[in-house]
PDB file of C-alpha atoms in Angstrom:
ATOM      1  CA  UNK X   1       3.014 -20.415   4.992  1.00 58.00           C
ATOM      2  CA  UNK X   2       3.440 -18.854   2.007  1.00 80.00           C
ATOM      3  CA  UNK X   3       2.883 -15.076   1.460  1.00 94.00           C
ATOM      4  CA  UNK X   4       1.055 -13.171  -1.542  1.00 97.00           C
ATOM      5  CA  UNK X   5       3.170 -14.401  -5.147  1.00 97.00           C
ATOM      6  CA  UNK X   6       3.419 -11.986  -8.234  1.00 98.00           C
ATOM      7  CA  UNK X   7       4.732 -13.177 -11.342  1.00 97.00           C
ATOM      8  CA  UNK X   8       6.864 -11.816 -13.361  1.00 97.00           C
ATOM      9  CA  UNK X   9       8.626  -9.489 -11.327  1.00 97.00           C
ATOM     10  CA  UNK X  10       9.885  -7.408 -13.634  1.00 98.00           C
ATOM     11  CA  UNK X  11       8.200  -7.120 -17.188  1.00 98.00           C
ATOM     12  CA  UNK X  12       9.698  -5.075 -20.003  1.00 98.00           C
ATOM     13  CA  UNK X  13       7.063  -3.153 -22.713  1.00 97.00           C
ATOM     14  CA  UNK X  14       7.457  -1.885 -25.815  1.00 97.00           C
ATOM     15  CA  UNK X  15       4.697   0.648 -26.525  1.00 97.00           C
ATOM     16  CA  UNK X  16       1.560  -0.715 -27.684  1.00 97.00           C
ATOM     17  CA  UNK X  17       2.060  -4.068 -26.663  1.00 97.00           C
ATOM     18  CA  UNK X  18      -0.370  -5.649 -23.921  1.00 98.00           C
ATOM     19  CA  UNK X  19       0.453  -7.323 -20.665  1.00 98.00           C
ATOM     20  CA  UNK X  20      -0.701  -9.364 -18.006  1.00 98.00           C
ATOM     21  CA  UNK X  21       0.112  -9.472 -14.724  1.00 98.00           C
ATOM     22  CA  UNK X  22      -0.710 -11.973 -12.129  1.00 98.00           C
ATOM     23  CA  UNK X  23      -1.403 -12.409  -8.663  1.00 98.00           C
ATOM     24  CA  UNK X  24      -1.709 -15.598  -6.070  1.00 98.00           C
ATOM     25  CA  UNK X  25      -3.258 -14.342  -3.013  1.00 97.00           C
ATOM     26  CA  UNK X  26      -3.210 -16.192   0.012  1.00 95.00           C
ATOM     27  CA  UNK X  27      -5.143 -19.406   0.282  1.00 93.00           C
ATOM     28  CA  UNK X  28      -8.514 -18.122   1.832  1.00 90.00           C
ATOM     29  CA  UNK X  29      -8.361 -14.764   1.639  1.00 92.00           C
ATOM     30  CA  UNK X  30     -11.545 -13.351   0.099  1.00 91.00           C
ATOM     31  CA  UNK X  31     -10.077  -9.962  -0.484  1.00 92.00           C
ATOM     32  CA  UNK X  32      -7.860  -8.954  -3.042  1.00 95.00           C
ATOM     33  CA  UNK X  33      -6.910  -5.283  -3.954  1.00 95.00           C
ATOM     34  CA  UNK X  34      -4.200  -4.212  -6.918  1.00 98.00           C
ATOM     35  CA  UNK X  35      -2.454  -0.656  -6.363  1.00 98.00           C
ATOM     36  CA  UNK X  36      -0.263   1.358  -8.997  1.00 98.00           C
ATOM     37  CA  UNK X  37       2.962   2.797  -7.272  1.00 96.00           C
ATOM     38  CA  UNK X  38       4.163   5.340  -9.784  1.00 95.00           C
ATOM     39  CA  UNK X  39       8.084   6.099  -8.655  1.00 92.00           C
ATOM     40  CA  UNK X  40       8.418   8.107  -5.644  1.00 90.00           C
ATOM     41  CA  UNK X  41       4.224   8.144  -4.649  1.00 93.00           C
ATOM     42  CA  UNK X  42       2.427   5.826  -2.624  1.00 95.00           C
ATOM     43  CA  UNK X  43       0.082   2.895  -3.735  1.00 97.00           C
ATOM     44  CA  UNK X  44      -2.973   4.024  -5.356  1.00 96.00           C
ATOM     45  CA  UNK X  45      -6.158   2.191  -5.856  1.00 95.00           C
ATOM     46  CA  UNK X  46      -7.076   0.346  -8.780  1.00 97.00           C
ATOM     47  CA  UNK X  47      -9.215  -2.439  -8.081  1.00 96.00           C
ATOM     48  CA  UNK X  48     -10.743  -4.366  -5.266  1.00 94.00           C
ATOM     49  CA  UNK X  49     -12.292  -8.421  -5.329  1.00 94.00           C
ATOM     50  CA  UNK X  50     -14.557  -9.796  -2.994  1.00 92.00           C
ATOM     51  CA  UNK X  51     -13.795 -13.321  -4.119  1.00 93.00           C
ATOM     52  CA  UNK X  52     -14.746 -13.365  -7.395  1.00 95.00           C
ATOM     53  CA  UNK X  53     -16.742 -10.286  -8.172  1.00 94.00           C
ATOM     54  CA  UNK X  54     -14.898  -7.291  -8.987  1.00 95.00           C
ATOM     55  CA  UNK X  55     -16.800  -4.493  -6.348  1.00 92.00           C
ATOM     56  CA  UNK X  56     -14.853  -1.645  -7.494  1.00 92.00           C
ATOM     57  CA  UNK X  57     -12.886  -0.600 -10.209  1.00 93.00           C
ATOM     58  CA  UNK X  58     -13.224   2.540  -9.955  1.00 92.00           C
ATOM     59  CA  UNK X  59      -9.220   3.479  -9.804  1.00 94.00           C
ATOM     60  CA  UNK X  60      -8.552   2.033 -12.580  1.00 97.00           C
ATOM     61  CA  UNK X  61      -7.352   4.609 -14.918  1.00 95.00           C
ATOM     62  CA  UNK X  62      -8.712   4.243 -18.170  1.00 94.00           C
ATOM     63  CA  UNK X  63     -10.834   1.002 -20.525  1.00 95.00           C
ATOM     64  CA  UNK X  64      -7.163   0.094 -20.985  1.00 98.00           C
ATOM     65  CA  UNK X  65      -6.818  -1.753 -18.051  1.00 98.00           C
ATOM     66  CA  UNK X  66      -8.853  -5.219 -16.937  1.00 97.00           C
ATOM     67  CA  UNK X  67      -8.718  -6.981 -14.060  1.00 98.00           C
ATOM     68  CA  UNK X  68     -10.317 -10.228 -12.920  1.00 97.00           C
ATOM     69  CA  UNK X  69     -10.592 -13.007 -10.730  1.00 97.00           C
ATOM     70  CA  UNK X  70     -12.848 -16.023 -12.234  1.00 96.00           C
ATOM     71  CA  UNK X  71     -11.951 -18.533  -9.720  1.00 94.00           C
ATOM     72  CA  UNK X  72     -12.176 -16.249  -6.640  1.00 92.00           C
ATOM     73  CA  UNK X  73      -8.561 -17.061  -5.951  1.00 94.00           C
ATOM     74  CA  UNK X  74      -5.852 -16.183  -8.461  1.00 97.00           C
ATOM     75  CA  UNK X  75      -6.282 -12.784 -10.307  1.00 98.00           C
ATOM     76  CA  UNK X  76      -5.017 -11.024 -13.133  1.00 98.00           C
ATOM     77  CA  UNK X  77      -4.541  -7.373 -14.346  1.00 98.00           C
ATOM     78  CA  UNK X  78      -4.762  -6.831 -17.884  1.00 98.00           C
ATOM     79  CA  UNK X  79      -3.001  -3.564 -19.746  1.00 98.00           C
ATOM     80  CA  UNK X  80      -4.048  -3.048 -23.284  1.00 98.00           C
ATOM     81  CA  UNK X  81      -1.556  -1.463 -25.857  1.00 98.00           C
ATOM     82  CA  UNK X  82       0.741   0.141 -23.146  1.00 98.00           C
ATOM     83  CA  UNK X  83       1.881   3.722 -22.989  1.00 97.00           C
ATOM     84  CA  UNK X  84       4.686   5.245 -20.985  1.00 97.00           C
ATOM     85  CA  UNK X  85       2.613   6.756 -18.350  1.00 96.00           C
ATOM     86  CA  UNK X  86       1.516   2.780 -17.169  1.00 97.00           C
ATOM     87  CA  UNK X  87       5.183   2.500 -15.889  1.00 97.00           C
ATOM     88  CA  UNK X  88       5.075   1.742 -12.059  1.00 98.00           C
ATOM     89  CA  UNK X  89       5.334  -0.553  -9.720  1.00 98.00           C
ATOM     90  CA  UNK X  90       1.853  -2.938  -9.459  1.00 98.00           C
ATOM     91  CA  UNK X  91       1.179  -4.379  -6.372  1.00 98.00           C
ATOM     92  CA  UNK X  92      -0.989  -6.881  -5.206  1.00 98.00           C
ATOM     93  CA  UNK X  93      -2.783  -7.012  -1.682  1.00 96.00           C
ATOM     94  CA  UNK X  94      -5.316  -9.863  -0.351  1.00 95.00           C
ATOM     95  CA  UNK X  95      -6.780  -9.569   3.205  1.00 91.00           C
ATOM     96  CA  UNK X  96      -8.756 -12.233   5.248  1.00 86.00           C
ATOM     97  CA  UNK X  97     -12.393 -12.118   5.622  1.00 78.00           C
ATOM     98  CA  UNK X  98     -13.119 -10.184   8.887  1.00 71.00           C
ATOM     99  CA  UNK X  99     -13.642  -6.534  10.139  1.00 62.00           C
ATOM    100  CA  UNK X 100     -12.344  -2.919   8.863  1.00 58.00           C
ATOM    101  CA  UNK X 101      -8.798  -3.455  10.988  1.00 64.00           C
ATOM    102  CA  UNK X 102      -7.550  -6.875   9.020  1.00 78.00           C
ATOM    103  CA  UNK X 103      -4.469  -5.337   7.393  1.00 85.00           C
ATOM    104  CA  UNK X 104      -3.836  -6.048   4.157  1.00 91.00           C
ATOM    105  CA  UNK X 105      -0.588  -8.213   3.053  1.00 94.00           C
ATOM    106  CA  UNK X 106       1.315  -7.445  -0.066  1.00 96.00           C
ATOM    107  CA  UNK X 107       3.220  -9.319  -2.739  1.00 97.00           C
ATOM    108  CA  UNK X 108       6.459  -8.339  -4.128  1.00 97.00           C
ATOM    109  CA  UNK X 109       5.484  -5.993  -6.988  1.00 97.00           C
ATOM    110  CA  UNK X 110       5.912  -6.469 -10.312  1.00 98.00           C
ATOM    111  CA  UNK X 111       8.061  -3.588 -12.279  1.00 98.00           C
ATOM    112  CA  UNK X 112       6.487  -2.266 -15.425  1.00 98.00           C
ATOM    113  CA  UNK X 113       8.465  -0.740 -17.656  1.00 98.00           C
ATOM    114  CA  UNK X 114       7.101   0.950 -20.744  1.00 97.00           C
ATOM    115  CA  UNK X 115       9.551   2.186 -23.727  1.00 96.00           C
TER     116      UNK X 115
ATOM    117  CA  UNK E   1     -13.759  11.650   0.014  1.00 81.00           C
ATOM    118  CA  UNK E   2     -10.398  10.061   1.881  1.00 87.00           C
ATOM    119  CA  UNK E   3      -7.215  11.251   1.638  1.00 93.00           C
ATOM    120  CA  UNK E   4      -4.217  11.055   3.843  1.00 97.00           C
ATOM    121  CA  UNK E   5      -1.015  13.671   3.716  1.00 97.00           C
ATOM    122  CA  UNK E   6       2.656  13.145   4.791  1.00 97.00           C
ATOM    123  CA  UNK E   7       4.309  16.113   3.992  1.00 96.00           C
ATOM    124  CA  UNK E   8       7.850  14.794   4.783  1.00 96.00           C
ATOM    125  CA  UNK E   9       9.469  13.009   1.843  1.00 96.00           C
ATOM    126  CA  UNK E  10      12.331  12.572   3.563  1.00 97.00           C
ATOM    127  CA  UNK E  11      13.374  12.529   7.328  1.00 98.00           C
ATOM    128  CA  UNK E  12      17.005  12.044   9.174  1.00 98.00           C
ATOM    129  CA  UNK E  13      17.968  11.604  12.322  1.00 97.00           C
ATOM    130  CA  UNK E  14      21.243  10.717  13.897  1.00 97.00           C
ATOM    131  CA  UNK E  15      21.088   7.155  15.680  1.00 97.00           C
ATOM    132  CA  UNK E  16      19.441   7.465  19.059  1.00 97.00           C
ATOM    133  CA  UNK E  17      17.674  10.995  18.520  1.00 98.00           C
ATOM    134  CA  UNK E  18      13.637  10.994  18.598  1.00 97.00           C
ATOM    135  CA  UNK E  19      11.655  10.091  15.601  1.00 97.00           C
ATOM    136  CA  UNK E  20       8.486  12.162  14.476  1.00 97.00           C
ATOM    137  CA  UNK E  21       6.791  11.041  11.502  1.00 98.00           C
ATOM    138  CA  UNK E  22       3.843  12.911  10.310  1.00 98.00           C
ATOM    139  CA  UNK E  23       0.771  11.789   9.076  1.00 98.00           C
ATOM    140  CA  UNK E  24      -2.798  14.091   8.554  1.00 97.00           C
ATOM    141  CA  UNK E  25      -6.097  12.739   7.371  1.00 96.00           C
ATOM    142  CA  UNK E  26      -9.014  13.716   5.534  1.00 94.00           C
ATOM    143  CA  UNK E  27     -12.370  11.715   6.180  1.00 89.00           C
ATOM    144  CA  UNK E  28     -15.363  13.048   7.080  1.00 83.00           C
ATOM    145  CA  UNK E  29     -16.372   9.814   9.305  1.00 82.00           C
ATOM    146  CA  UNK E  30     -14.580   7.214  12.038  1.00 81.00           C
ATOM    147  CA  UNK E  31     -11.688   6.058   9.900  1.00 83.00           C
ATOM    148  CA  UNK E  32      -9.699   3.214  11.004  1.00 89.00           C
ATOM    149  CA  UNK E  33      -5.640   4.677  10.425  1.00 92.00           C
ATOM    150  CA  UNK E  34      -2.666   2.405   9.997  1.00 94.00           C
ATOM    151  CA  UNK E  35       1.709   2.599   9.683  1.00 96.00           C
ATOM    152  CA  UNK E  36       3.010   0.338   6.962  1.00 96.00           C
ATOM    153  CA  UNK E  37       6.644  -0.063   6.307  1.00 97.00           C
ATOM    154  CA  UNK E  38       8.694  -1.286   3.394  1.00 96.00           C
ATOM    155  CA  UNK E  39      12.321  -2.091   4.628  1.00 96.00           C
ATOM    156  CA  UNK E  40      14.859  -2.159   1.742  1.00 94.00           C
ATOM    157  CA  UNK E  41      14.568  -5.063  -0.565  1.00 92.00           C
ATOM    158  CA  UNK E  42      11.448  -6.680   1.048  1.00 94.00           C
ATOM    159  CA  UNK E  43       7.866  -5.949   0.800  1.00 95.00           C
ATOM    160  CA  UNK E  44       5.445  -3.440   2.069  1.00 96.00           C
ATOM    161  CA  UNK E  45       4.322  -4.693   5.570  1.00 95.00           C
ATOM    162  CA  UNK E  46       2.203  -3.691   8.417  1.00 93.00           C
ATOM    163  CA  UNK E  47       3.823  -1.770  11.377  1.00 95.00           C
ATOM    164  CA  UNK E  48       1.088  -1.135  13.538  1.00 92.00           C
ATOM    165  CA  UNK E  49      -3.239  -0.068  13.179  1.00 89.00           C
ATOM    166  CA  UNK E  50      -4.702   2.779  15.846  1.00 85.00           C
ATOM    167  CA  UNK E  51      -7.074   0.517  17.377  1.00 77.00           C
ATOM    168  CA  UNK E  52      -4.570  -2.207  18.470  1.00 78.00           C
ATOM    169  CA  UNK E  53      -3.070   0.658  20.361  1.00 76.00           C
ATOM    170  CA  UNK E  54       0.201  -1.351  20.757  1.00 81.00           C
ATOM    171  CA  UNK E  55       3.956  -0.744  20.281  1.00 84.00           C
ATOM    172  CA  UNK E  56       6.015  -2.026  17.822  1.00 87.00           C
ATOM    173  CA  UNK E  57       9.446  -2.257  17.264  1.00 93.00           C
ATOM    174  CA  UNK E  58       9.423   1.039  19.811  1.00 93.00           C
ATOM    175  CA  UNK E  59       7.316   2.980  17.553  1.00 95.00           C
ATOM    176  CA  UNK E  60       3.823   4.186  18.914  1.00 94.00           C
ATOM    177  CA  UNK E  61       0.944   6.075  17.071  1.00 94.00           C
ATOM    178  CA  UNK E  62      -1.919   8.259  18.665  1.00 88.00           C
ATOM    179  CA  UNK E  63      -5.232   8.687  16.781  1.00 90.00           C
ATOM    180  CA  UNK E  64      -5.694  12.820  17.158  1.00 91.00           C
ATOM    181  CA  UNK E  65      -9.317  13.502  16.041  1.00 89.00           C
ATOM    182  CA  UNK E  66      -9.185  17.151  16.728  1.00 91.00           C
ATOM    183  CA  UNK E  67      -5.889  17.569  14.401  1.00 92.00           C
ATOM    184  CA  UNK E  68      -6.896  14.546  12.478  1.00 93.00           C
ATOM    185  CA  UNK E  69      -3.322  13.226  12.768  1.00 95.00           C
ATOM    186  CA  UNK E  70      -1.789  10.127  12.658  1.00 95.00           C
ATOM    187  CA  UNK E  71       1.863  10.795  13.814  1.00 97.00           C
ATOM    188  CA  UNK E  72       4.469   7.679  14.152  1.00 96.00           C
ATOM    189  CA  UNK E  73       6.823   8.345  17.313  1.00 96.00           C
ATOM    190  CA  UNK E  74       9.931   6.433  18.404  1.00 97.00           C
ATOM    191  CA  UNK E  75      12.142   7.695  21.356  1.00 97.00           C
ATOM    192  CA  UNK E  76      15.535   6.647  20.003  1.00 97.00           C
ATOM    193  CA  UNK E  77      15.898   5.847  16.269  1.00 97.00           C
ATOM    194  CA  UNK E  78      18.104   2.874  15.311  1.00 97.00           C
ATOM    195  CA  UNK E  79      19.786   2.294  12.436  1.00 97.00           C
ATOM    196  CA  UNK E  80      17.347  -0.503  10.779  1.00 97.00           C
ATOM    197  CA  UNK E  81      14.426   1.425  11.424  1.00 98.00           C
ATOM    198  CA  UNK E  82      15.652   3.028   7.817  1.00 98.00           C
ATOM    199  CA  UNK E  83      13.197   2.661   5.771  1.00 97.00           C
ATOM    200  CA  UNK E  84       9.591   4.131   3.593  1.00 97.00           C
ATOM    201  CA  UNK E  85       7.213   4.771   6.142  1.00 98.00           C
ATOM    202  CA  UNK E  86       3.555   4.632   4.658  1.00 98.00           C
ATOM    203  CA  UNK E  87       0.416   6.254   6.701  1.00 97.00           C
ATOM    204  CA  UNK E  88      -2.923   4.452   5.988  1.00 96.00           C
ATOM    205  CA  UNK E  89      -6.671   5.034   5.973  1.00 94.00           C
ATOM    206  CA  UNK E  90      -9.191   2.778   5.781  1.00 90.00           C
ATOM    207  CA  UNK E  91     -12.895   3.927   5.856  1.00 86.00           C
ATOM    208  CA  UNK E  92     -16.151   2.346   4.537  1.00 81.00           C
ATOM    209  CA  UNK E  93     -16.705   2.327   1.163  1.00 78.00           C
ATOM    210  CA  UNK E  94     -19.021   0.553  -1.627  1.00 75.00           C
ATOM    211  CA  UNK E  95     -19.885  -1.789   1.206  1.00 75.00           C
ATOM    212  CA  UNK E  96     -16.197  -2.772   1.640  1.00 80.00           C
ATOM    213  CA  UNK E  97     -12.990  -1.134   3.744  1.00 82.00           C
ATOM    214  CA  UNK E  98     -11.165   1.196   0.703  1.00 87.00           C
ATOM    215  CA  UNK E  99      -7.568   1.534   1.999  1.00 91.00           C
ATOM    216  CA  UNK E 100      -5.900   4.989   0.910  1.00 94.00           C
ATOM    217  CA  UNK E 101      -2.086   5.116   1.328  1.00 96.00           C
ATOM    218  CA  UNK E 102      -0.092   8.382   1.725  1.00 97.00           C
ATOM    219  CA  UNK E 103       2.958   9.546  -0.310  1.00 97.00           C
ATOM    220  CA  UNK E 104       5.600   7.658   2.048  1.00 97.00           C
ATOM    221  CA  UNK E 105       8.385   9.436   4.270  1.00 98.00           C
ATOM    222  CA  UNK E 106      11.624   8.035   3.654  1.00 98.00           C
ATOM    223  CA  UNK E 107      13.304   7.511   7.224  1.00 98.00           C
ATOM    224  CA  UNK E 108      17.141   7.819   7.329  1.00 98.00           C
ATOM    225  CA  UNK E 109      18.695   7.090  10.289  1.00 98.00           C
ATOM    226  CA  UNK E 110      22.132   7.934  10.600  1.00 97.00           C
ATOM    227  CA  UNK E 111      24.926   6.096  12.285  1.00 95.00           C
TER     228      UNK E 111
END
């Protein structure tokens, strides 16, 4: 079947302008997670769904940056008047409902860059 | 709070020679650790979870409490087992399991 979809891949900024990013998680999976992957680091947390209420946003790095997920299926992340630093890799994640082992399975990425 | 530590950025190994990848944790309760990969060109995947205690692709992983490590072992690297190696945690958290990834060791296996 198919896997976790991102769209666009890439996405090209100028500074300032705001972007949105979106996810389609596997059919059925209640979780979904979005990660920043700054060049050469791992994924870091931004935001986790349980369906769709947001549980924790808590990585998110500043009131710049919205996520949501009104449908509990397909989400989107939200960056407000870009800056540099929000270049990275963003990466989606959903996971089945289940116990703490389910692993988690990831879209492509999309590519942020800010000028 | 959870954190997880791979202090190799970058490993190589000839074809055939013994792979060690490290991987400590930080977590002051039962954490549940994991091995993802991300082969060139293609997604980040899971290798293998602790609890499974299985072998994949040759590679093997044993839970350490006392050292709190989480090292990834393979007897004889081959050549398409190049690729970023990612160590995982995933603990309890808010009432949900918060996954924290580690920097990534970039395995280079030389012909």
């Amino acid at each position: 079947g198919a896997g976790v979809s991102q769209s666009p891949r890439y996405k090209v900024a100028k500074r300032g302008q705001d972007v949105a990013l979106r996810c389609d998680p596997i059919s059925g999976h209640v979780s979904l997670f979005w990660y920043q992957q700054a060049l050469g680091q791992g994924p870091e947390f931004l935001t986790y769904f349980q369906n769709e209420a947001q549980l924790d946003k808590s990585g998110l790095p500043s009131d710049r940056f919205f996520a949501e997920r009104p449908e509990g299926s397909v989400s989107t992340l939200k960056i407000q008047r870009t800056q540099q630093e929000d270049s990275a890799v963003y990466l989606c994640a959903s996971s089945p409902p289940g116990g703490p082992y389910n692993e988690q399975f990831f879209g492509p990425g999309t590519r942020l860059t800010v000028l | 709070a959870q954190r997880v530590t791979q202090p190799e950025k970058l490993l190589s190994v000839f074809k055939g020679a013994p792979v060690e990848l490290k991987c400590n944790y930080s977590y002051s309760g039962s954490p549940e650790l994991f091995w993802y990969v991300q082969y060139s060109r293609q997604r980040l995947q899971l290798l293998l979870r602790h609890i499974s205690r299985e072998s994949i692709k040759g590679f093997t992983a044993d839970l350490n409490k006392g050292e709190t490590s989480f090292h990834l072992k393979k007897p004889f690297a081959q050549e398409e087992d190049s690729a970023m190696y990612y160590c995982a945690l995933s603990a309890l958290s808010g009432g949900y399991q918060k996954v924290t990834f580690g920097i990534g060791t970039k395995l280079q296996v030389i012909p």
